[in-house]
Amino acid sequence: MISVKSLNKWANAHTYYFIDVLRIALGVFLFIKGINFIAQTETLIELIKPLEGYGGTMLTVHYVAFAHLVGGVLIAVGLLTRWAILVQLPIIFGAILINFIGVMQPGRLFEASIVLILSLFFLFYGSGKNSMDYSMKMQQ
């Protein structure tokens, strides 16, 4: 049976700085996306226009911006990484889905696909040895 504890043990035994750099880059990217969505709310509203008939447009805009800001910081520092990624997954799936419902934008589809792949990797890998989670666990 695979558990979070066994995944953490494996990840801590197989830690590499490159993976930590990828986690930090993913977090910074999501944080910057959150800032962009706040600064350009019209752009986000335009992006989710294909889903307009499903209600909650402004709720979605606020959820996406807040989740990217807070989740990006948490992922970058390696604190509650799996939880932060779980909050990001609906947004990322939505970003991919919008390309098939609305106008296909290959650049945004590629970007969302890379973020999805990295997010799924860190969902299983966790935050690694060079993270706040690990250092807080070692202080106990």
C-alpha positions as MATLAB code, in Angstrom:
seq = 'MISVKSLNKWANAHTYYFIDVLRIALGVFLFIKGINFIAQTETLIELIKPLEGYGGTMLTVHYVAFAHLVGGVLIAVGLLTRWAILVQLPIIFGAILINFIGVMQPGRLFEASIVLILSLFFLFYGSGKNSMDYSMKMQQ';
ca = [
       0.000    0.000    0.000;
       1.371    3.372   -0.993;
       1.053    6.011    1.692;
       2.089    9.630    1.960;
       4.717    8.616    4.509;
       6.275    6.069    2.138;
       6.222    8.612   -0.695;
       7.940   11.158    1.557;
      10.622    8.663    2.570;
      11.299    7.810   -1.065;
      11.373   11.492   -2.095;
      13.744   12.431    0.736;
      16.087    9.607   -0.225;
      16.024   10.674   -3.890;
      16.272   14.435   -3.594;
      18.024   16.548   -6.193;
      18.492   20.309   -6.369;
      17.130   20.351   -9.916;
      13.790   19.033   -8.650;
      13.740   21.714   -5.950;
      14.427   24.351   -8.590;
      11.504   22.971  -10.634;
       9.213   23.158   -7.593;
      10.287   26.729   -6.868;
       9.867   27.695  -10.523;
       6.366   26.195  -10.570;
       5.434   28.128   -7.438;
       6.855   31.402   -8.753;
       5.103   30.871  -12.100;
       1.738   30.323  -10.390;
       2.289   33.339   -8.136;
       3.071   35.552  -11.141;
      -0.023   34.189  -12.911;
      -2.071   35.173   -9.852;
      -0.654   38.706   -9.964;
      -1.394   38.899  -13.692;
      -4.979   37.792  -13.138;
      -5.474   40.447  -10.461;
      -3.867   43.147  -12.611;
      -5.777   42.085  -15.742;
      -9.112   40.744  -14.519;
     -10.601   41.375  -17.962;
      -8.137   38.886  -19.460;
      -9.223   36.166  -17.043;
     -12.895   36.926  -17.665;
     -12.208   36.662  -21.401;
     -10.403   33.337  -20.888;
     -13.312   31.792  -19.019;
     -15.927   33.219  -21.389;
     -16.595   29.730  -22.897;
     -17.763   28.654  -19.420;
     -19.902   31.769  -18.924;
     -23.235   29.957  -19.004;
     -22.266   27.840  -15.992;
     -22.452   30.741  -13.513;
     -20.043   31.968  -10.917;
     -17.780   33.929  -13.263;
     -16.652   36.453  -10.645;
     -16.331   33.722   -8.021;
     -14.116   31.814  -10.429;
     -11.992   34.898  -11.115;
     -11.410   35.470   -7.397;
     -10.772   31.781   -6.693;
      -8.201   31.498   -9.487;
      -6.287   34.620   -8.481;
      -6.276   33.780   -4.754;
      -5.388   30.114   -5.314;
      -2.490   31.033   -7.607;
      -1.145   33.672   -5.222;
      -1.289   31.636   -2.034;
      -0.644   28.265   -3.674;
       2.320   29.647   -5.616;
       3.998   30.873   -2.443;
       3.316   27.606   -0.596;
       4.661   25.511   -3.472;
       7.752   27.702   -3.894;
       8.767   27.434   -0.240;
       7.702   23.798   -0.004;
       5.032   24.213    2.655;
       1.872   22.078    2.367;
       2.894   21.420   -1.224;
       0.466   18.585   -1.904;
      -2.493   20.560   -0.527;
      -1.519   23.635   -2.521;
      -1.304   21.552   -5.684;
      -4.684   19.925   -5.022;
      -6.198   23.412   -4.974;
      -4.461   24.217   -8.288;
      -5.603   21.096  -10.163;
      -9.184   22.224  -10.942;
      -7.792   25.494  -12.310;
      -5.223   23.711  -14.462;
      -7.775   21.230  -15.793;
     -10.028   24.197  -16.540;
      -7.197   25.933  -18.396;
      -6.760   22.855  -20.581;
     -10.511   22.371  -21.049;
     -11.059   25.980  -22.150;
      -8.807   25.331  -25.155;
     -11.159   22.606  -26.344;
     -14.432   24.385  -25.537;
     -13.430   27.847  -26.769;
     -10.815   29.026  -29.218;
      -7.759   26.774  -29.367;
      -4.635   28.636  -28.252;
      -1.686   26.245  -28.643;
       0.684   28.340  -26.523;
      -1.673   28.431  -23.557;
      -2.529   24.760  -23.989;
       1.179   23.865  -23.942;
       1.738   26.068  -20.879;
      -1.200   24.511  -19.012;
      -0.063   21.000  -19.987;
       3.448   21.588  -18.623;
       2.015   23.012  -15.392;
      -0.294   19.978  -15.123;
       2.582   17.533  -15.596;
       4.738   19.326  -12.998;
       1.812   19.589  -10.586;
       1.007   15.888  -10.847;
       4.690   15.069  -10.318;
       4.874   17.184   -7.148;
       1.529   15.859   -5.967;
       3.202   12.447   -5.663;
       6.805   13.532   -5.012;
       5.932   16.110   -2.374;
       8.068   19.075   -1.458;
      11.336   17.184   -1.085;
      14.200   17.528    1.333;
      14.958   21.205    0.693;
      11.623   22.592    1.835;
       9.834   24.160    4.777;
       7.899   20.930    5.345;
      11.118   18.954    5.755;
      12.852   21.515    7.975;
       9.788   21.835   10.225;
       9.590   18.047   10.510;
      13.274   17.892   11.467;
      12.786   20.460   14.248;
      10.193   18.292   16.000;
];
